Amino acid sequence: MGSMVSYVAQLCGQQKKQEVERQLRANDRPFNLSYHYANNAIKTSKYNIFTFLPLNLFEQFTRLANCFFLFLFTLQLIPQISSLAWFTTAALLILVLSITAVKDAADDINRHKSDNQVNNREVSVLVEGELRTEKWKNIQVGDVVKLENNQFVTADLLLLSSSEPLNVVYVKTAELDGETNLKVKQALTVTGRMRDSTEALASFNGEIKCEPPNNRLEIFKGTLTVDGQMYSLDNDRVLLRGCSVRNTEWCFGLVIFGGPDTKLMQNSGKTTFKRTGIDHLMNVLVLCIFVFLLSICSVLAIGHAVWETKQGSVFAVFLPPEPDIEAPVSSFLSFWSYVILLNTVVPMSLFVSVEAIRLVNSFYIDWDRKMYYPKSDTPAQARTTTLNEELGQIKYIFSDKTGTLTQNIMTFNKCSINGKSYGELFDLTGQRVEITENTPRVDFSWNQLADPKFIFHDHCLAETVREGNLEAQAFFRLLALCHTVMPEEKKAGELYYQAQSPDEGALVTAARNFGFVFHSRTPETITVVEMGKLVIYELLAVLDFNNMRKRMSVIVRSPEGRLTLYCKGADTVMYERLHSSCNTLMGVTTGHLNEYAGDGLRTLVLAYKDLDESAFKEWMQRHYEASISINGRDEKLDELYEEIEKDLLLLGATAVEDKLQDGVPQTIEQLAKAAIKIWVLTGDKQETAENIGYSCNMLREEMKDVFIISANTMEGVKNELQLARRKMCPTAAEKPNVTKAHVGLLWLQKTETIHDDKVDGEYALVVNGHSLAFALDKDLELELLRTACMCQTVICCRVTPLQKAQVIKLVKKYKQVVTLAIGDGANDVSMIKAAHIGVGISGQEGMQAVLSSDFSIAQFRYLQRLLLVHGRWSYLRMCKFLNYFFYKNFTFTLVHVWYSFFSGFSAQTVYDQWFVSMYNVAYTVLPVLGMSLFDQDVNDRWSVQYPQLYSPGPLNIYFNKKSMVYCMIHSCYSSLIVFFIPWAAIQDTVGDDGKDIADYQSFALVVQTCLLIIVNIQLCLDTHYWTVLNQSFMWSSLVFYFATTFAMHSNDMFSIFTSAFPFIGTARNSLSQPNVWLTIFLTCLLCALPVIAFRFMTIVLLPTINDKVRHMVREQPQPGPAPCRPLARRISTRRSSYAFSHTQGYGNLVTSPRFFLKRPLKSQKTLYKQMDSPVAQNQPQLYRTMTDKSLND
C-alpha cells in the first residue's frame, strides 16, 4: 500500500524534501521517526497490484502500433464504413496485450520475490534492553543491531563494538568495490568499551550528525556526540550495506542509513523499460506507413468523389444510393473504408510474430549446452525476451574486472631464486610445455602442514628446497617473515590467515607449502615452522609499506642471534638499494622479470641484509626519537628507512597470477576482431587494472602509447586529455565534430553524435577514479569521450558504481550505438541497468548482478558465443523477417490500390474475403516463422571462426530506412506484376469450352494464387539454411491454401452458408484451365527474375563479408573446434609494483600489544562446520592442526 501512496504522491506532484543533514539519536525511535527517514525495506520491482494494469497498459501503448490497432478497432465499430468484423481486430489486440502483460508480470513477480527474500532476512536488534530477532524491512534509523560472522551488513551502520581486539571488524566489500581482500573497520574507543553489554548498549544515547544519503562509497563525514563530547566519524568507522562480516564473532552497529538511503542502493540505479533499436525504428516506420496509408486513402477517396460525380449515376439503376448520401459524404465514408481495407500493410500478426520469434530465440540461449558451466551447474539464461536481436548490434562492451575477467583467486605461479627461474616446464628438446589440468603436480606429502589446495607443477623447486639449498630456503624464509598477515586460531587446530592484501596471502601460502609455515605472531615475535622445526624469531622493527616506498621490510633476530633485514618490493625501488656485488644476478633476474611481466604476472623482488648489532642499536635509538617527534615525523622515518634499506643482497623475485577466467584473452581477441570495443570499469586500483589489461592482451607492449590520466584538478585532467588526443591525431580539430539530428517518434528527440577522429596505430587510455570524477563534468565529458574513443582500449580505475553508469550514459548519449555491460557483483548493478543490454555473471559475489540483468552466463568466455552466434543470428533473423513481412504485406495491399482504379474506388477487396482473413494468420505465417526461427547464413563454428561476420549488426545494415525504401519499391513492382499480368491475360480469355472466364471471382482467385506463390518464392530466395521444418512449413502452407480454397469454393459450402461462401465452383473451373496456370507461371517468373539477377550481380561485383564466408563454406570442410593454443611468450619491461590492496599503517596495527589480547579458546564458535561449502571456500587459508607431535616429526 505504501508504494501505491508514493505513486499517487508522484502523480500529484509531491516530492520528498531534499535532505541537507542527517541527525539521529541512538535507541530513540520516536525522535528519529519525526524526521521521516526511510526504513530498511528495498524495492526494485516496477509494479504492485494496484499500479500494474495502468502502468503496463501505458507502457504498451507507447508502442505506436498498439495505438494504431486500437484506432482501427474503433473504426470497425462503425458499420457504415467497416467491411470487416470488429472482433477480429479486438481479439488479436487483446491477445497481444495479454501476452506482453503476462510476461511483464512474471518478470516483476521475480523481482518481488527477490525483494522479499532480502527484506525478510533476520537480524538481532536491541529493543527495550534485550536482543530480539527482527526482519530487515522493520529496521529503523537509530536502531542498534548485532551482526555475527558471515552475516551481510543489514544497513549502513556506525560500528560500536566488536569481539575482536581493538574493536576491529573484518569485512568483505566485493559487492561494493569489487575487491576481494578483507578490509578492516575499527570502532571508536568510547563506544568500544561497551563490548557486548546489552545494558550499556541499551542506555547508549549518542547523537549523530552526518552527511545526507549519497552514492560516494569512499567518503563518510559526520560527528558523534556522547555525554557532551564530540568525536569525528569517517569511512573507517562505518559498515556499509552489501558488505559481509568475516572472521569476527560478533559486532554491534547503529543504523545511520536504511533501505533506499544506503550507499549500495544509491548506486544501484533505476530500473528502466528497455526496448531495442528495432522497436524504436518500428515506431518511426509505423508512423511513416500510417502517414503513407492516409495519403493513399485520401487519393482514393478523392477518386471516389470524382467517380461518383461523373459515373455514379450510370449505376444508380441497379446500385441505388442510400438516401441523403451525397458524393462528399460518400467520399468521406470511403476514406475510412480504405483505412480499414489497407491496414494490412502493418497487420497485428506482425507484432505477434515478433514476440514469438524473440521468445523462441531466447529459448535457444537457455538450451545451448555450449554455454553451460558444469562446475557450478549453471546454464546461460535469457532473463528477458525482448532484447535478443540487440545482442547482434553491440558496439561497446563495458566490463567489470573482479569476478568478471578474473576468478578472484591469487596464485603463486613462478619465481626466480639466485638466477634460476622456476615454475615452467620444458620437454627434452628444451621447448616450453603448456601446463594444463592434466599436468602432474608437485607432491607435497612430505610436508605434513602443506595446504592440499595449493598447486605447483615444477618439481625442481621442491627438490631444491628439500636438498637444503641455502638461497632457496632463505627465499621462502623471507616470504614467511616479511608480511603483515595475521594468523588466528578460532578453534583448536584451525588456523586462519587474515591477509590485508591477497598477494601476501598467496606468497605466505607458497612459503608454507615449500616448508616454511608462518604459525603465529606477537608484538615481539614471529613463529615459523621451518622444514618441520619450530623457530621463533624476535621481531625488532616493521618498516611499513606506503605508496611512495613501494616496499616493506622487517628486522628480526634469529634464535642464533643473527640480525637480518628482509625486504620485498617493486623492482624499480629495490634495484636502487642492492649491493654492487649483485649486478650480475640482477641482470639475470631482470630477464626473468621481463618474462613474467610478459605473461601478465605480478612481480616482487626479494632481498635481505645482515645487520651489525651496535649499528642497529644506534639506528633504533634514532628511530624511537623520530617516531615520537611532533614535527616532520614521516619525513624523519623515511630518512631512517632509506639509511638502513641499502646494500641489500638479492635473493630473487616472485610472480603471482591474478588468475583470469578461462578463455578471457581469446574472447577479448575475438570480440575485438568483430569491431567491438571493450572498456574495463573497475573499483580496483590502477595497478591492478593495468596488470589485468596486460594479462588479457587489452594492453600490449606494441601499442604506441598507454596514456595515464591521473591529475587531481579539472584543469590538469583537461590538459592530460588534450595532450593525449593531440599525440594520437595532431591534425584533429580542437572542437569535436558533432552532428545534430532529430529522431524518434514525430522526430521530437534531439541527438548529438560525436564522430571518431582517425588514428594511426593503437593506443590505450587508463583513467584514475578521482580524475574520472572531473572528466565526467559537463565541461569535460566531450573531451573525455573524444579521447577515449580514439583508443583501442580504455580502463577506468577506482570507479564508483554510479560512475560506471555515468560512463555508459555518456557513450549512449553521444555515440548513438548499442552498449552492453557485464558484471557479477552488486557494484555492477547500476551499469547493467544503464546499458542497452545487461549481462550478469553467476560468480562468487552473489546474485545481485544476475537479478538485475537481461541475460546471465556463468563465465566471461560465453559472451563470445552469446554475441557472435546467438546475437548475430537473432539480429539476422529478425531483419530478414521484417524485410520479408513488409514485402509480402505491401505487395498484398498495393494490389488493392491498383484494383481501385477498376472498381470505381468503392473500397471493394480484390481478393476472396476469406483469403483476406487468412493470408497473415494461416497461409503465410508458418513459412516466415520457419525462416525466422531456423535460418542461419553460416553455422556456429564458422560464426566464431570469422567474427568479422558480426560487423554489419552494429552498423545496422540489414534493416533500416534505406532497406525499407527498397522493400517498398520491390513490393510496388511485384504488386503491379501480380495485378496487371492476370488482368491482361484474363480480360479477353475464354476457357476450353469457349465460355468467357473473365469474371471478378476468377480474376480474384488467379491474383491471390499468384501472390501466394510469389511470396513463397521470395521466401526461398531469402532462406540460406533449409531444414525439414522449413520445407514442411512452406509446402504444407501451399497445400493448405489449395485445400481450403477448393473446400470454400465447393457446392456443399455454398449450400450450407450461401452468403459466406459466394465463390461457388470458382477454383474448380479456373484452375482446370491451362492458360490460367500459364498466367501464374509468367507472373511468378517476372517477379523472381529481377531479384535473382540483382542478387547475382551484387554478389559478383560487391560481395559482402557474409557472401565471402558462405562461398568459403562451400569449398572448405567444416571447421573444427578452436584449438586451445598457449599464448605466445611476450617479453615486457613493464612490471607491476607492490601488492595492490596494501594499506599504509597496517604494520602498526598487527604489532600493537592490544591487538593480541588472548581470549579463551572455548568461547569461540566454529566458523564452518562444512568446509566444502561455498562460504568456507571464500575464507582465508585453513591449515591443519599443528600439535607438538607434528612439529617434532
Coordinates of N, CA, C and O in Angstrom, one line a residue, residues 793-923:
T793 N 41.8 0.6 -26.3 CA 41.4 0.1 -25.0 C 41.3 1.2 -24.0 O 42.1 2.2 -24.0
V794 N 40.3 1.1 -23.2 CA 40.0 2.1 -22.2 C 39.8 1.4 -20.8 O 39.0 0.4 -20.8
I795 N 40.6 1.8 -19.8 CA 40.4 1.2 -18.5 C 40.2 2.3 -17.5 O 41.0 3.3 -17.4
C796 N 39.1 2.2 -16.8 CA 38.8 3.2 -15.7 C 39.0 2.5 -14.3 O 38.3 1.5 -14.1
C797 N 39.8 3.1 -13.5 CA 40.1 2.5 -12.2 C 39.4 3.3 -11.0 O 39.1 4.5 -11.2
R798 N 39.3 2.6 -9.9 CA 38.7 3.2 -8.7 C 37.4 3.9 -9.0 O 37.1 5.0 -8.6
V799 N 36.6 3.2 -9.8 CA 35.3 3.8 -10.3 C 34.2 3.4 -9.3 O 34.1 2.2 -9.0
T800 N 33.4 4.3 -8.9 CA 32.2 4.0 -8.1 C 31.1 3.4 -9.0 O 31.1 3.6 -10.2
P801 N 30.2 2.7 -8.4 CA 29.1 2.1 -9.2 C 28.3 3.2 -10.0 O 28.0 2.9 -11.2
L802 N 28.1 4.3 -9.4 CA 27.4 5.4 -10.2 C 28.2 5.9 -11.3 O 27.7 6.2 -12.4
Q803 N 29.5 6.0 -11.1 CA 30.4 6.5 -12.2 C 30.4 5.5 -13.4 O 30.5 5.9 -14.6
K804 N 30.3 4.2 -13.1 CA 30.2 3.2 -14.2 C 28.9 3.5 -15.0 O 29.0 3.5 -16.3
A805 N 27.8 3.8 -14.4 CA 26.6 4.1 -15.1 C 26.8 5.4 -15.9 O 26.3 5.6 -17.0
Q806 N 27.5 6.4 -15.3 CA 27.6 7.7 -16.0 C 28.5 7.6 -17.2 O 28.2 8.2 -18.3
V807 N 29.5 6.7 -17.2 CA 30.3 6.5 -18.4 C 29.5 5.9 -19.5 O 29.6 6.3 -20.7
I808 N 28.7 4.9 -19.2 CA 27.8 4.3 -20.2 C 26.8 5.3 -20.7 O 26.6 5.3 -22.0
K809 N 26.2 6.0 -19.9 CA 25.2 7.0 -20.4 C 25.9 8.1 -21.3 O 25.3 8.5 -22.2
L810 N 27.2 8.4 -21.0 CA 27.9 9.3 -21.8 C 28.1 8.8 -23.2 O 27.9 9.5 -24.2
V811 N 28.5 7.5 -23.3 CA 28.7 6.9 -24.6 C 27.3 6.7 -25.3 O 27.2 7.0 -26.6
K812 N 26.3 6.4 -24.6 CA 25.0 6.2 -25.3 C 24.5 7.6 -25.8 O 23.9 7.7 -26.9
K813 N 24.8 8.7 -25.1 CA 24.2 10.0 -25.5 C 24.9 10.5 -26.7 O 24.2 11.1 -27.6
Y814 N 26.2 10.3 -26.8 CA 26.9 11.0 -27.9 C 27.5 10.0 -29.0 O 28.0 10.5 -30.0
K815 N 27.3 8.7 -28.9 CA 27.8 7.8 -29.9 C 26.6 7.1 -30.7 O 26.8 6.6 -31.7
Q816 N 25.4 7.1 -30.1 CA 24.2 6.5 -30.7 C 24.5 5.1 -31.2 O 24.3 4.7 -32.3
V817 N 25.1 4.3 -30.2 CA 25.5 2.9 -30.5 C 24.8 2.1 -29.4 O 24.4 2.6 -28.4
V818 N 24.8 0.8 -29.7 CA 24.3 -0.2 -28.7 C 25.4 -0.6 -27.7 O 26.5 -1.0 -28.1
T819 N 25.1 -0.5 -26.4 CA 26.1 -0.8 -25.4 C 25.7 -2.1 -24.6 O 24.5 -2.4 -24.5
L820 N 26.7 -2.7 -24.1 CA 26.5 -3.9 -23.2 C 27.4 -3.8 -22.0 O 28.5 -3.4 -22.1
A821 N 26.8 -4.0 -20.8 CA 27.5 -4.0 -19.6 C 27.5 -5.4 -19.0 O 26.5 -6.1 -19.0
I822 N 28.7 -5.9 -18.5 CA 28.7 -7.2 -17.9 C 29.5 -7.1 -16.6 O 30.5 -6.5 -16.5
G823 N 28.9 -7.7 -15.6 CA 29.5 -7.8 -14.2 C 28.9 -8.9 -13.4 O 27.9 -9.5 -13.8
D824 N 29.4 -9.0 -12.2 CA 29.0 -10.1 -11.4 C 28.6 -9.7 -9.9 O 28.2 -10.6 -9.2
G825 N 28.8 -8.5 -9.6 CA 28.5 -8.0 -8.2 C 27.5 -6.9 -8.1 O 27.0 -6.4 -9.1
A826 N 27.1 -6.6 -6.9 CA 26.2 -5.6 -6.6 C 26.7 -4.2 -7.1 O 25.9 -3.3 -7.5
N827 N 28.0 -4.1 -7.1 CA 28.6 -2.8 -7.6 C 28.5 -2.6 -9.1 O 28.8 -1.6 -9.6
D828 N 28.0 -3.7 -9.8 CA 27.8 -3.6 -11.2 C 26.3 -3.4 -11.6 O 26.0 -3.2 -12.8
V829 N 25.5 -3.4 -10.7 CA 24.0 -3.3 -11.0 C 23.7 -2.0 -11.7 O 22.9 -2.0 -12.7
S830 N 24.3 -0.9 -11.3 CA 23.9 0.4 -11.9 C 24.3 0.4 -13.4 O 23.5 0.9 -14.2
M831 N 25.5 -0.1 -13.7 CA 25.9 0.0 -15.1 C 25.1 -1.1 -15.9 O 24.8 -0.9 -17.1
I832 N 24.7 -2.2 -15.3 CA 23.9 -3.2 -16.0 C 22.5 -2.6 -16.4 O 22.0 -2.8 -17.5
K833 N 22.0 -1.8 -15.5 CA 20.7 -1.2 -15.8 C 20.9 0.0 -16.8 O 19.9 0.3 -17.5
A834 N 22.0 0.6 -16.8 CA 22.2 1.8 -17.6 C 22.4 1.4 -19.1 O 22.0 2.1 -20.0
A835 N 23.0 0.3 -19.3 CA 23.4 -0.2 -20.7 C 22.1 -0.7 -21.4 O 21.1 -1.0 -20.8
H836 N 22.2 -0.7 -22.8 CA 21.1 -1.3 -23.5 C 20.9 -2.7 -23.2 O 19.8 -3.2 -23.1
I837 N 22.0 -3.5 -23.0 CA 22.0 -4.9 -22.6 C 22.8 -5.1 -21.4 O 23.9 -4.6 -21.3
G838 N 22.2 -5.7 -20.4 CA 22.9 -6.0 -19.1 C 23.1 -7.5 -19.0 O 22.2 -8.3 -19.1
V839 N 24.4 -7.9 -18.8 CA 24.7 -9.4 -18.7 C 25.3 -9.6 -17.3 O 26.2 -8.9 -16.9
G840 N 24.7 -10.5 -16.6 CA 25.2 -10.8 -15.2 C 25.9 -12.1 -15.2 O 25.5 -13.1 -15.9
I841 N 27.0 -12.2 -14.5 CA 27.8 -13.4 -14.4 C 27.5 -14.1 -13.0 O 27.5 -13.4 -12.0
S842 N 27.1 -15.3 -13.0 CA 26.8 -16.0 -11.8 C 28.1 -16.4 -11.1 O 28.7 -17.4 -11.3
G843 N 28.7 -15.4 -10.4 CA 30.0 -15.6 -9.8 C 30.0 -15.7 -8.3 O 29.0 -16.2 -7.7
Q844 N 31.1 -15.3 -7.7 CA 31.3 -15.5 -6.3 C 30.8 -14.3 -5.5 O 30.9 -14.3 -4.2
E845 N 30.3 -13.3 -6.1 CA 29.9 -12.1 -5.4 C 28.4 -12.0 -5.2 O 27.8 -10.9 -5.2
G846 N 27.7 -13.1 -5.2 CA 26.2 -13.0 -5.0 C 25.5 -13.0 -6.4 O 26.1 -13.1 -7.4
M847 N 24.2 -12.8 -6.3 CA 23.3 -12.9 -7.4 C 22.7 -11.5 -7.8 O 21.8 -11.4 -8.6
Q848 N 23.2 -10.4 -7.2 CA 22.6 -9.1 -7.4 C 22.7 -8.7 -8.9 O 21.7 -8.2 -9.5
A849 N 23.8 -9.0 -9.5 CA 24.0 -8.6 -10.9 C 23.1 -9.4 -11.8 O 22.5 -8.9 -12.7
V850 N 23.0 -10.7 -11.5 CA 22.2 -11.6 -12.3 C 20.7 -11.2 -12.2 O 20.0 -11.2 -13.2
L851 N 20.3 -10.9 -11.0 CA 18.9 -10.5 -10.8 C 18.5 -9.2 -11.5 O 17.3 -9.0 -11.8
S852 N 19.5 -8.4 -11.8 CA 19.2 -7.1 -12.5 C 19.5 -7.2 -13.9 O 19.3 -6.2 -14.6
S853 N 20.0 -8.3 -14.4 CA 20.5 -8.4 -15.8 C 19.4 -8.8 -16.8 O 18.3 -9.3 -16.4
D854 N 19.7 -8.7 -18.0 CA 18.8 -9.1 -19.1 C 19.2 -10.5 -19.6 O 18.3 -11.3 -20.0
F855 N 20.5 -10.9 -19.4 CA 21.0 -12.2 -19.8 C 22.0 -12.6 -18.7 O 22.7 -11.7 -18.2
S856 N 22.1 -13.9 -18.4 CA 23.1 -14.3 -17.4 C 23.9 -15.5 -18.0 O 23.3 -16.3 -18.6
I857 N 25.2 -15.5 -17.7 CA 26.1 -16.5 -18.1 C 27.0 -16.8 -16.9 O 27.0 -16.1 -15.9
A858 N 27.6 -18.0 -17.0 CA 28.5 -18.4 -15.9 C 29.9 -18.0 -16.0 O 30.6 -17.8 -15.0
Q859 N 30.4 -17.7 -17.2 CA 31.8 -17.4 -17.5 C 31.8 -16.3 -18.5 O 31.0 -16.2 -19.5
F860 N 32.9 -15.4 -18.4 CA 33.0 -14.4 -19.4 C 33.2 -14.9 -20.8 O 32.7 -14.3 -21.8
R861 N 33.8 -16.1 -20.9 CA 34.1 -16.6 -22.3 C 32.8 -16.9 -23.1 O 32.8 -16.9 -24.3
Y862 N 31.7 -17.1 -22.3 CA 30.5 -17.4 -23.0 C 29.9 -16.2 -23.7 O 29.0 -16.3 -24.5
L863 N 30.4 -15.0 -23.4 CA 29.9 -13.8 -24.0 C 30.2 -13.9 -25.5 O 29.5 -13.3 -26.3
Q864 N 31.3 -14.5 -25.9 CA 31.7 -14.6 -27.3 C 30.6 -15.4 -28.1 O 30.1 -14.9 -29.1
R865 N 30.1 -16.5 -27.5 CA 29.1 -17.2 -28.2 C 27.7 -16.5 -28.1 O 26.9 -16.5 -29.1
L866 N 27.5 -15.9 -27.0 CA 26.2 -15.1 -26.9 C 26.1 -14.0 -27.9 O 25.0 -13.9 -28.5
L867 N 27.2 -13.4 -28.2 CA 27.1 -12.3 -29.2 C 27.3 -12.8 -30.6 O 26.5 -12.5 -31.5
L868 N 28.4 -13.5 -30.9 CA 28.8 -13.8 -32.2 C 27.9 -14.9 -32.8 O 27.8 -15.0 -34.1
V869 N 27.2 -15.7 -32.0 CA 26.3 -16.7 -32.6 C 24.9 -16.3 -32.3 O 24.2 -16.0 -33.3
H870 N 24.4 -16.4 -31.1 CA 23.0 -16.1 -30.8 C 22.6 -14.7 -31.2 O 21.6 -14.5 -31.7
G871 N 23.5 -13.7 -30.8 CA 23.1 -12.3 -31.1 C 23.1 -12.1 -32.6 O 22.1 -11.4 -33.1
R872 N 24.1 -12.6 -33.3 CA 24.1 -12.3 -34.7 C 23.0 -13.0 -35.4 O 22.3 -12.4 -36.3
W873 N 22.7 -14.3 -35.1 CA 21.6 -15.0 -35.7 C 20.3 -14.3 -35.4 O 19.4 -14.2 -36.2
S874 N 20.1 -13.9 -34.1 CA 18.8 -13.2 -33.8 C 18.6 -12.0 -34.6 O 17.5 -11.7 -35.1
Y875 N 19.7 -11.2 -34.7 CA 19.5 -9.9 -35.5 C 19.3 -10.2 -36.9 O 18.4 -9.6 -37.6
L876 N 20.0 -11.2 -37.5 CA 19.9 -11.5 -38.9 C 18.4 -12.1 -39.2 O 17.8 -11.7 -40.1
R877 N 18.0 -12.9 -38.3 CA 16.6 -13.5 -38.5 C 15.5 -12.4 -38.3 O 14.6 -12.4 -39.1
M878 N 15.7 -11.5 -37.3 CA 14.7 -10.5 -37.2 C 14.6 -9.6 -38.4 O 13.6 -9.2 -38.8
C879 N 15.8 -9.2 -38.9 CA 15.9 -8.3 -40.0 C 15.3 -9.0 -41.3 O 14.5 -8.3 -42.0
K880 N 15.6 -10.2 -41.5 CA 15.0 -11.0 -42.6 C 13.5 -11.0 -42.5 O 12.7 -10.9 -43.4
F881 N 13.0 -11.3 -41.2 CA 11.6 -11.4 -41.0 C 10.9 -10.1 -41.3 O 9.9 -10.1 -42.0
L882 N 11.4 -9.0 -40.8 CA 10.8 -7.7 -41.0 C 10.8 -7.3 -42.5 O 9.8 -6.8 -43.1
N883 N 11.9 -7.5 -43.2 CA 12.0 -7.1 -44.6 C 11.0 -8.0 -45.4 O 10.3 -7.5 -46.3
Y884 N 11.0 -9.3 -45.1 CA 10.1 -10.1 -45.9 C 8.6 -9.9 -45.5 O 7.8 -9.8 -46.4
F885 N 8.4 -9.6 -44.2 CA 7.0 -9.4 -43.8 C 6.4 -8.2 -44.5 O 5.3 -8.1 -45.0
F886 N 7.2 -7.1 -44.4 CA 6.7 -5.8 -45.1 C 6.6 -6.0 -46.6 O 5.7 -5.5 -47.2
Y887 N 7.5 -6.8 -47.2 CA 7.4 -7.0 -48.6 C 6.1 -7.7 -49.0 O 5.3 -7.3 -49.8
K888 N 5.8 -8.8 -48.3 CA 4.6 -9.6 -48.6 C 3.3 -8.8 -48.3 O 2.3 -9.0 -49.1
N889 N 3.3 -8.0 -47.3 CA 2.1 -7.2 -47.0 C 2.0 -6.0 -47.8 O 0.8 -5.6 -48.1
F890 N 3.1 -5.3 -48.1 CA 3.0 -4.2 -49.1 C 2.5 -4.7 -50.4 O 1.6 -4.1 -51.0
T891 N 3.0 -5.8 -50.9 CA 2.5 -6.4 -52.2 C 1.0 -6.7 -52.1 O 0.3 -6.4 -53.0
F892 N 0.7 -7.4 -51.0 CA -0.7 -7.7 -50.8 C -1.6 -6.5 -50.8 O -2.7 -6.5 -51.4
T893 N -1.2 -5.4 -50.2 CA -2.1 -4.2 -50.0 C -2.1 -3.4 -51.3 O -3.2 -2.8 -51.6
L894 N -1.0 -3.2 -51.9 CA -0.9 -2.4 -53.1 C -1.8 -2.9 -54.3 O -2.2 -2.1 -55.1
V895 N -2.0 -4.2 -54.3 CA -2.9 -4.8 -55.3 C -4.3 -4.2 -55.1 O -5.0 -3.9 -56.1
H896 N -4.7 -4.0 -53.9 CA -6.0 -3.3 -53.7 C -6.0 -1.9 -54.3 O -7.1 -1.5 -54.8
V897 N -4.9 -1.2 -54.2 CA -4.8 0.1 -54.7 C -5.0 0.1 -56.2 O -5.8 0.9 -56.8
W898 N -4.3 -0.8 -56.9 CA -4.5 -0.8 -58.4 C -5.9 -1.3 -58.8 O -6.4 -0.8 -59.8
Y899 N -6.5 -2.1 -58.0 CA -7.8 -2.6 -58.3 C -8.8 -1.5 -58.1 O -9.9 -1.5 -58.8
S900 N -8.5 -0.5 -57.3 CA -9.5 0.6 -57.0 C -9.8 1.4 -58.3 O -10.9 1.9 -58.5
F901 N -8.8 1.4 -59.2 CA -9.0 2.2 -60.4 C -10.0 1.5 -61.4 O -10.4 2.1 -62.3
F902 N -10.2 0.2 -61.1 CA -11.1 -0.6 -61.9 C -12.4 -0.9 -61.2 O -13.3 -1.5 -61.8
S903 N -12.6 -0.5 -60.0 CA -13.8 -0.8 -59.2 C -14.5 0.5 -58.7 O -15.3 0.4 -57.8
G904 N -14.3 1.6 -59.4 CA -15.0 2.8 -59.0 C -14.6 3.3 -57.7 O -15.4 4.0 -57.0
F905 N -13.4 3.0 -57.2 CA -12.9 3.5 -55.9 C -13.9 3.1 -54.8 O -14.2 4.0 -53.9
S906 N -14.4 1.9 -54.9 CA -15.5 1.6 -54.0 C -15.1 0.9 -52.7 O -15.9 0.4 -51.9
A907 N -13.8 0.7 -52.5 CA -13.2 0.1 -51.4 C -13.5 -1.4 -51.3 O -13.6 -2.1 -50.3
Q908 N -13.8 -2.0 -52.5 CA -14.1 -3.4 -52.6 C -12.8 -4.1 -52.6 O -11.8 -3.7 -53.2
T909 N -12.7 -5.3 -52.0 CA -11.5 -6.1 -51.9 C -11.3 -6.8 -53.2 O -12.3 -7.3 -53.8
V910 N -10.0 -6.9 -53.7 CA -9.8 -7.6 -54.9 C -9.7 -9.2 -54.7 O -9.9 -9.9 -55.6
Y911 N -9.6 -9.6 -53.4 CA -9.5 -11.0 -53.1 C -10.8 -11.5 -52.5 O -11.7 -10.8 -52.1
D912 N -10.8 -12.8 -52.5 CA -11.9 -13.5 -51.7 C -11.7 -13.1 -50.3 O -10.6 -13.0 -49.7
Q913 N -12.9 -12.7 -49.6 CA -12.8 -12.2 -48.3 C -12.1 -13.2 -47.3 O -11.5 -12.8 -46.4
W914 N -12.3 -14.5 -47.5 CA -11.7 -15.5 -46.7 C -10.1 -15.5 -46.9 O -9.4 -15.7 -45.9
F915 N -9.7 -15.2 -48.1 CA -8.3 -15.1 -48.3 C -7.7 -13.9 -47.5 O -6.6 -14.0 -47.0
V916 N -8.4 -12.8 -47.5 CA -8.0 -11.6 -46.8 C -7.9 -11.9 -45.3 O -6.9 -11.5 -44.6
S917 N -8.8 -12.7 -44.8 CA -8.8 -13.0 -43.3 C -7.6 -14.0 -43.0 O -7.1 -14.0 -41.9
M918 N -7.3 -14.9 -43.9 CA -6.4 -16.0 -43.6 C -5.0 -15.8 -44.1 O -4.1 -16.6 -43.9
Y919 N -4.8 -14.7 -44.9 CA -3.5 -14.5 -45.5 C -2.4 -14.4 -44.5 O -1.3 -15.1 -44.6
N920 N -2.5 -13.6 -43.5 CA -1.5 -13.4 -42.5 C -1.5 -14.4 -41.3 O -0.5 -14.7 -40.7
V921 N -2.7 -15.0 -41.0 CA -2.8 -15.9 -39.9 C -2.7 -17.3 -40.2 O -2.6 -18.2 -39.3
A922 N -2.8 -17.7 -41.5 CA -2.8 -19.1 -41.9 C -1.9 -19.4 -43.1 O -1.1 -20.3 -43.0
Y923 N -2.1 -18.7 -44.2 CA -1.4 -19.0 -45.4 C 0.1 -18.7 -45.4 O 0.9 -19.4 -46.0

